[in-house]
Short mmCIF file of C-alpha atoms and ligand atoms in Angstrom, two decimals:
data_model
loop_
_atom_site.label_atom_id
_atom_site.label_comp_id
_atom_site.label_asym_id
_atom_site.label_seq_id
_atom_site.Cartn_x
_atom_site.Cartn_y
_atom_site.Cartn_z
CA MET A 860 -18.76 21.55 39.01
CA THR A 861 -15.76 22.24 41.27
CA ARG A 862 -14.86 25.48 42.97
CA ALA A 863 -12.76 27.85 40.83
CA HIS A 864 -9.22 27.87 42.13
CA ALA A 865 -6.08 29.23 40.42
CA THR A 866 -3.10 26.88 40.14
CA SER A 867 0.02 28.59 41.49
CA ALA A 868 2.88 29.30 39.10
CA SER A 869 5.22 27.08 41.10
CA LEU A 870 2.83 24.09 41.00
CA ARG A 871 2.41 24.65 37.27
CA ASP A 872 6.21 24.62 36.85
CA ARG A 873 6.56 21.44 38.91
CA LEU A 874 3.88 19.71 36.80
CA ARG A 875 5.68 20.78 33.63
CA ALA A 876 8.99 19.49 34.94
CA GLN A 877 7.42 16.18 35.99
CA LEU A 878 5.72 15.64 32.65
CA ALA A 879 8.98 16.47 30.85
CA ASP A 880 10.90 14.11 33.14
CA LEU A 881 8.39 11.33 32.45
CA LYS A 882 8.66 12.06 28.72
CA MET A 883 4.98 12.81 28.35
CA PRO A 884 4.98 15.47 25.61
CA GLY A 885 1.29 14.98 24.77
CA ALA A 886 0.27 15.67 28.37
CA LEU A 887 2.73 18.56 28.58
CA GLU A 888 1.15 20.16 25.57
CA ALA A 889 -2.35 19.69 27.00
CA LEU A 890 -1.37 20.90 30.50
CA ASP A 891 -2.11 24.63 30.14
CA ASP A 892 -5.55 24.00 28.68
CA VAL A 893 -6.44 21.36 31.28
CA LEU A 894 -5.29 23.64 34.14
CA ARG A 895 -7.19 26.58 32.70
CA ARG A 896 -10.40 24.56 32.58
CA SER A 897 -9.73 23.03 35.96
CA ASP A 898 -9.03 26.48 37.48
CA ALA A 899 -12.27 27.75 35.96
CA GLY A 900 -14.11 24.90 37.69
CA GLU A 901 -15.02 23.23 34.38
CA LEU A 902 -13.13 20.01 35.18
CA SER A 903 -13.07 17.93 38.33
CA ALA A 904 -9.65 16.67 39.46
CA PRO A 905 -10.27 13.12 38.17
CA THR A 906 -11.43 14.45 34.80
CA ALA A 907 -8.36 16.70 34.58
CA ILE A 908 -6.11 13.69 35.25
CA GLU A 909 -8.03 11.65 32.71
CA GLN A 910 -7.62 14.39 30.09
CA LEU A 911 -3.88 14.67 30.70
CA LEU A 912 -3.35 10.92 30.48
CA GLY A 913 -5.63 10.76 27.46
CA ALA A 914 -3.54 13.42 25.69
CA HIS A 915 -0.41 11.40 26.46
CA ILE A 916 -1.92 8.16 25.12
CA THR A 917 -3.25 9.83 21.97
CA LEU A 918 0.15 11.24 21.06
CA ARG A 919 1.96 8.01 22.01
CA ASN A 920 -0.39 5.92 19.83
CA ALA A 921 -0.02 8.31 16.90
CA ARG A 922 3.76 8.02 17.18
CA ARG A 923 3.63 4.23 17.47
CA LEU A 924 1.49 4.15 14.39
CA GLN A 925 3.90 6.40 12.49
CA THR A 926 6.79 4.14 13.39
CA ALA A 927 4.77 1.05 12.53
CA MET A 928 3.83 2.54 9.17
CA ARG A 929 7.52 2.45 8.34
CA SER A 930 8.70 -0.72 10.08
CA ALA A 931 5.53 -2.79 9.58
CA ARG A 932 5.21 -1.58 5.98
CA LEU A 933 1.50 -0.96 6.34
CA PRO A 934 0.33 0.16 2.88
CA ALA A 935 -2.55 2.21 4.34
CA ILE A 936 -4.23 3.03 7.60
CA LYS A 937 -7.63 1.41 7.94
CA THR A 938 -9.72 1.17 11.06
CA LEU A 939 -12.70 -0.81 12.24
CA ALA A 940 -14.57 2.48 12.65
CA ASP A 941 -14.28 3.03 8.86
CA PHE A 942 -15.72 -0.39 8.13
CA ASP A 943 -19.33 -0.28 6.98
CA PHE A 944 -20.88 -3.38 8.55
CA SER A 945 -24.25 -2.69 6.96
CA PHE A 946 -22.68 -3.22 3.53
CA GLN A 947 -21.22 -6.59 4.57
CA PRO A 948 -23.82 -8.41 6.70
CA SER A 949 -21.84 -11.68 6.67
CA VAL A 950 -19.19 -9.95 8.80
CA LYS A 951 -20.21 -10.15 12.44
CA ARG A 952 -19.49 -6.91 14.25
CA GLU A 953 -19.09 -8.68 17.63
CA GLN A 954 -16.49 -11.07 16.21
CA LEU A 955 -14.46 -8.24 14.69
CA GLU A 956 -14.76 -6.03 17.76
CA SER A 957 -13.61 -8.90 19.92
CA LEU A 958 -10.64 -9.59 17.60
CA HIS A 959 -9.69 -5.91 17.85
CA THR A 960 -9.23 -6.26 21.61
CA LEU A 961 -6.19 -8.34 20.54
CA GLY A 962 -6.65 -11.26 22.94
CA PHE A 963 -5.89 -13.52 19.97
CA ILE A 964 -2.35 -12.11 19.86
CA GLU A 965 -1.85 -12.90 23.55
CA ARG A 966 -3.11 -16.43 22.90
CA LYS A 967 -1.00 -16.71 19.73
CA GLU A 968 -4.03 -17.54 17.62
CA ASN A 969 -4.43 -16.87 13.92
CA VAL A 970 -7.05 -15.07 11.89
CA VAL A 971 -7.99 -16.09 8.36
CA LEU A 972 -10.09 -13.70 6.28
CA LEU A 973 -11.68 -15.42 3.31
CA GLY A 974 -13.81 -13.99 0.53
CA PRO A 975 -13.96 -12.75 -3.03
CA PRO A 976 -12.12 -9.57 -4.15
CA GLY A 977 -13.20 -6.22 -2.77
CA VAL A 978 -15.12 -7.42 0.29
CA GLY A 979 -12.77 -5.81 2.81
CA LYS A 980 -10.27 -8.56 3.68
CA THR A 981 -7.23 -6.29 3.42
CA HIS A 982 -9.14 -3.50 5.18
CA LEU A 983 -9.88 -5.69 8.21
CA ALA A 984 -6.37 -7.20 8.23
CA LEU A 985 -4.95 -3.66 8.23
CA SER A 986 -7.26 -2.48 10.99
CA LEU A 987 -6.02 -5.37 13.15
CA ALA A 988 -2.45 -4.37 12.28
CA VAL A 989 -3.18 -0.75 13.22
CA ALA A 990 -4.71 -1.78 16.56
CA ALA A 991 -1.72 -4.04 17.31
CA ALA A 992 0.79 -1.33 16.33
CA GLU A 993 -1.02 1.22 18.52
CA SER A 994 -0.82 -1.18 21.42
CA GLY A 995 2.96 -1.20 20.98
CA ARG A 996 3.27 -4.66 19.46
CA ARG A 997 5.65 -5.44 16.66
CA VAL A 998 3.75 -5.87 13.40
CA TYR A 999 4.81 -6.86 9.91
CA PHE A 1000 2.66 -6.62 6.79
CA THR A 1001 3.39 -8.37 3.53
CA THR A 1002 1.66 -9.96 0.57
CA LEU A 1003 2.36 -13.64 0.03
CA ALA A 1004 4.12 -12.83 -3.27
CA ASP A 1005 6.49 -10.32 -1.59
CA LEU A 1006 7.10 -12.67 1.31
CA LEU A 1007 8.10 -15.50 -1.02
CA HIS A 1008 10.41 -13.20 -3.00
CA SER A 1009 12.16 -12.16 0.17
CA LEU A 1010 12.47 -15.76 1.38
CA GLU A 1011 13.76 -16.92 -2.01
CA ASP A 1012 16.30 -14.07 -2.10
CA ALA A 1013 17.48 -15.03 1.38
CA GLN A 1014 17.69 -18.68 0.37
CA ALA A 1015 19.75 -17.82 -2.72
CA ALA A 1016 22.10 -15.79 -0.49
CA GLY A 1017 22.42 -18.69 1.97
CA ARG A 1018 20.64 -16.67 4.65
CA LEU A 1019 17.30 -18.43 4.87
CA LEU A 1020 17.39 -19.29 8.56
CA PRO A 1021 18.25 -15.80 9.81
CA ARG A 1022 15.52 -14.41 7.54
CA ILE A 1023 12.97 -16.87 8.92
CA ARG A 1024 14.05 -16.02 12.46
CA THR A 1025 13.46 -12.33 11.74
CA LEU A 1026 10.00 -13.15 10.41
CA VAL A 1027 9.10 -15.23 13.46
CA PHE A 1028 9.80 -12.25 15.71
CA PRO A 1029 6.79 -9.92 15.05
CA SER A 1030 3.90 -10.69 17.39
CA LEU A 1031 1.54 -10.03 14.49
CA MET A 1032 2.26 -10.81 10.87
CA ILE A 1033 -0.22 -10.09 8.10
CA ILE A 1034 0.09 -12.18 4.97
CA ASP A 1035 -2.20 -10.70 2.37
CA GLU A 1036 -3.39 -12.08 -0.97
CA ILE A 1037 -2.98 -15.82 -0.75
CA GLY A 1038 -4.34 -17.35 -3.92
CA TYR A 1039 -3.96 -14.50 -6.40
CA LEU A 1040 -0.64 -15.57 -7.89
CA PRO A 1041 0.68 -19.05 -8.61
CA ILE A 1042 3.33 -20.33 -6.21
CA THR A 1043 6.32 -22.49 -7.02
CA ARG A 1044 6.88 -25.70 -5.11
CA ASN A 1045 9.92 -24.18 -3.47
CA GLY A 1046 7.88 -21.09 -2.53
CA ALA A 1047 5.21 -23.30 -0.95
CA MET A 1048 7.89 -25.13 1.04
CA LEU A 1049 9.41 -21.87 2.31
CA PHE A 1050 6.00 -20.60 3.33
CA PHE A 1051 5.30 -23.87 5.11
CA GLN A 1052 8.59 -23.59 7.02
CA LEU A 1053 7.80 -20.06 8.13
CA MET A 1054 4.29 -20.94 9.24
CA SER A 1055 5.55 -23.98 11.14
CA ARG A 1056 7.95 -21.70 13.02
CA ARG A 1057 5.27 -19.16 13.82
CA TYR A 1058 2.79 -21.87 14.85
CA GLU A 1059 1.96 -21.47 18.57
CA HIS A 1060 4.69 -18.84 18.80
CA ALA A 1061 3.08 -15.73 17.30
CA SER A 1062 -0.14 -14.75 15.53
CA THR A 1063 -0.61 -14.48 11.81
CA VAL A 1064 -3.50 -12.90 9.92
CA LEU A 1065 -3.95 -14.33 6.43
CA THR A 1066 -6.28 -13.23 3.67
CA SER A 1067 -7.34 -15.28 0.68
CA ASN A 1068 -9.80 -15.12 -2.15
CA LYS A 1069 -9.74 -18.93 -2.26
CA GLY A 1070 -11.48 -21.26 0.18
CA PHE A 1071 -9.32 -23.81 2.02
CA GLU A 1072 -10.52 -26.53 -0.36
CA GLU A 1073 -8.67 -24.70 -3.15
CA TRP A 1074 -5.40 -24.17 -1.27
CA GLY A 1075 -4.01 -27.48 -2.55
CA GLU A 1076 -4.21 -25.99 -6.02
CA VAL A 1077 -2.82 -22.63 -4.85
CA PHE A 1078 0.23 -24.26 -3.25
CA GLY A 1079 0.59 -26.93 -5.94
CA ASP A 1080 0.64 -29.67 -3.30
CA GLU A 1081 -2.44 -31.11 -1.58
CA LEU A 1082 -0.50 -32.69 1.27
CA MET A 1083 1.49 -29.62 2.14
CA ALA A 1084 -1.62 -27.44 1.93
CA ALA A 1085 -3.44 -29.87 4.24
CA ALA A 1086 -0.58 -29.79 6.77
CA LEU A 1087 -0.46 -25.99 6.56
CA ILE A 1088 -4.22 -25.60 7.03
CA ASP A 1089 -4.08 -28.09 9.90
CA ARG A 1090 -1.60 -25.88 11.82
CA LEU A 1091 -3.35 -22.68 10.81
CA VAL A 1092 -6.82 -23.63 11.91
CA HIS A 1093 -5.75 -25.33 15.14
CA HIS A 1094 -6.02 -21.98 16.97
CA CYS A 1095 -7.83 -19.85 14.49
CA HIS A 1096 -10.60 -17.33 13.94
CA ILE A 1097 -12.09 -17.63 10.49
CA VAL A 1098 -13.90 -14.66 9.00
CA ASN A 1099 -15.75 -15.82 5.95
CA ILE A 1100 -16.98 -12.83 3.97
CA ARG A 1101 -19.67 -13.65 1.48
CA GLY A 1102 -20.76 -10.43 -0.10
CA ASN A 1103 -20.43 -7.84 -2.78
CA SER A 1104 -17.31 -5.91 -3.66
CA PHE A 1105 -17.02 -2.51 -2.00
CA ARG A 1106 -14.85 -1.43 -4.94
CA LEU A 1107 -17.63 -2.29 -7.35
CA ARG A 1108 -20.08 -0.35 -5.21
CA GLN A 1109 -17.79 2.65 -5.40
CA HIS A 1110 -17.50 2.21 -9.17
CA ALA A 1111 -21.24 1.87 -9.50
CA GLU A 1112 -21.75 5.05 -7.48
CA LEU A 1113 -19.22 6.92 -9.58
CA ALA A 1114 -20.78 5.66 -12.80
CA ARG A 1115 -24.22 6.67 -11.56
CA ARG A 1116 -22.97 10.17 -10.74
CA LEU A 1117 -21.24 10.50 -14.12
CA HIS A 1118 -24.36 9.43 -15.96
CA GLN A 1119 -26.74 11.55 -13.96
CA PRO A 1120 -28.80 13.96 -16.06
CA PRO A 1121 -27.41 17.53 -15.92
CA PRO A 1122 -28.81 19.70 -13.10
CA GLN A 1123 -32.20 21.14 -13.89
CA PRO A 1124 -33.34 24.65 -13.06
CA ALA A 1125 -34.33 25.16 -9.41
CA GLY A 1126 -37.80 23.94 -8.57
CA ARG A 1127 -37.69 21.18 -11.20
CA ARG A 1128 -35.05 18.94 -9.65
CA SER A 1129 -35.69 15.24 -9.79
CA ARG A 1130 -36.19 13.24 -6.59
CA ARG A 1131 -32.92 11.41 -7.21
CA GLN A 1132 -30.88 14.60 -6.99
CA GLU A 1133 -32.55 15.52 -3.76
CA ASP A 1134 -31.67 12.20 -2.15
CA PRO A 1135 -29.79 13.23 1.02
CA ALA A 1136 -27.65 10.08 0.82
CA GLU A 1137 -25.99 11.31 -2.37
N1 ADP B 1743 -17.47 -2.75 4.41
C1 ADP B 1743 -16.60 -1.78 4.06
N2 ADP B 1743 -16.70 -0.54 4.61
C2 ADP B 1743 -15.86 0.46 4.23
N3 ADP B 1743 -14.88 0.31 3.32
C3 ADP B 1743 -14.73 -0.89 2.75
C4 ADP B 1743 -15.57 -2.00 3.09
N4 ADP B 1743 -15.16 -3.07 2.38
C5 ADP B 1743 -14.14 -2.65 1.63
N5 ADP B 1743 -13.87 -1.35 1.84
C6 ADP B 1743 -12.88 -0.53 1.13
O1 ADP B 1743 -12.93 -0.96 -0.23
C7 ADP B 1743 -11.63 -1.11 -0.77
C8 ADP B 1743 -11.39 -2.56 -1.13
O2 ADP B 1743 -11.37 -3.36 0.05
P1 ADP B 1743 -10.20 -4.39 0.37
O3 ADP B 1743 -10.11 -4.56 1.83
O4 ADP B 1743 -8.96 -3.99 -0.35
O5 ADP B 1743 -10.82 -5.70 -0.30
P2 ADP B 1743 -10.18 -7.15 -0.47
O6 ADP B 1743 -8.87 -7.16 0.25
O7 ADP B 1743 -11.19 -8.08 0.12
O8 ADP B 1743 -10.03 -7.35 -1.94
C9 ADP B 1743 -10.68 -0.61 0.31
O9 ADP B 1743 -10.42 0.75 0.06
C10 ADP B 1743 -11.48 -0.78 1.59
O10 ADP B 1743 -11.06 0.17 2.58
MG1 MG B 1744 -6.97 -7.35 -0.58
#
């Protein structure tokens, strides 16, 4: 590719010092290998630069994610790459890929993931949280039940407003599991206050196993639910997942494996056991 050419020791030292000065430990770690390949003519100068910067970004994103795992309270790391679109044809890959470019956060729009249990709502909400955390944005993950507990605790301690202010701050908030547990009237009011504050100020991703038409019942107040939905859907991407539970698929697979006939002697194996997808 390029002509072999040994990097002098002094240039190598200057590069090390510069990368250390710029606090680029990922690039610093990759430097020797990149220079070796560049000296051997395996890498062009632009590719060598690209590899160094790439090493820096990879390490930086991993660190951001580690920090976010603690501060954003992400319960697990899920990514779009792990999401099997063929299992969930109602989920449009283009819509999800476009959401993962995070323009919706810039535009302060919301995302609502709706669907029955096990279809991947939390998975997709988490993968958006991971992408946002990697991009250096402040993220906060909570279930609706935990959120309401924390708001009610703050209210009881006379610190509701500061608590709400803290919760308005993250540029992405995930509120998981709307509709699973009953909500008190006070809880619904606190949630409404928070969402009114975040409205047009920062993005929220919500997941629910109940369609909007059932939210009146979930929040115990049709009017409040209508006002909430009105704000939510004003700038909103709705992902309606109509499909089968991935959990049930996993259970079914496990059950099938457990109930498989015992292995037969070589040469007499059934077709099922030879299935490469197993
Ligand atoms: N289409 C999918 N591809 C890969 N994994 C999936 C898919 N849908 C769900 N899962 C996995 O199945 C489990 C249940 O999904 P989850 O997102 O918790 O469902 P929900 O929040 O809709 O109840 C999780 O471990 C999730 O990562
Ligand atoms: Mg879930």
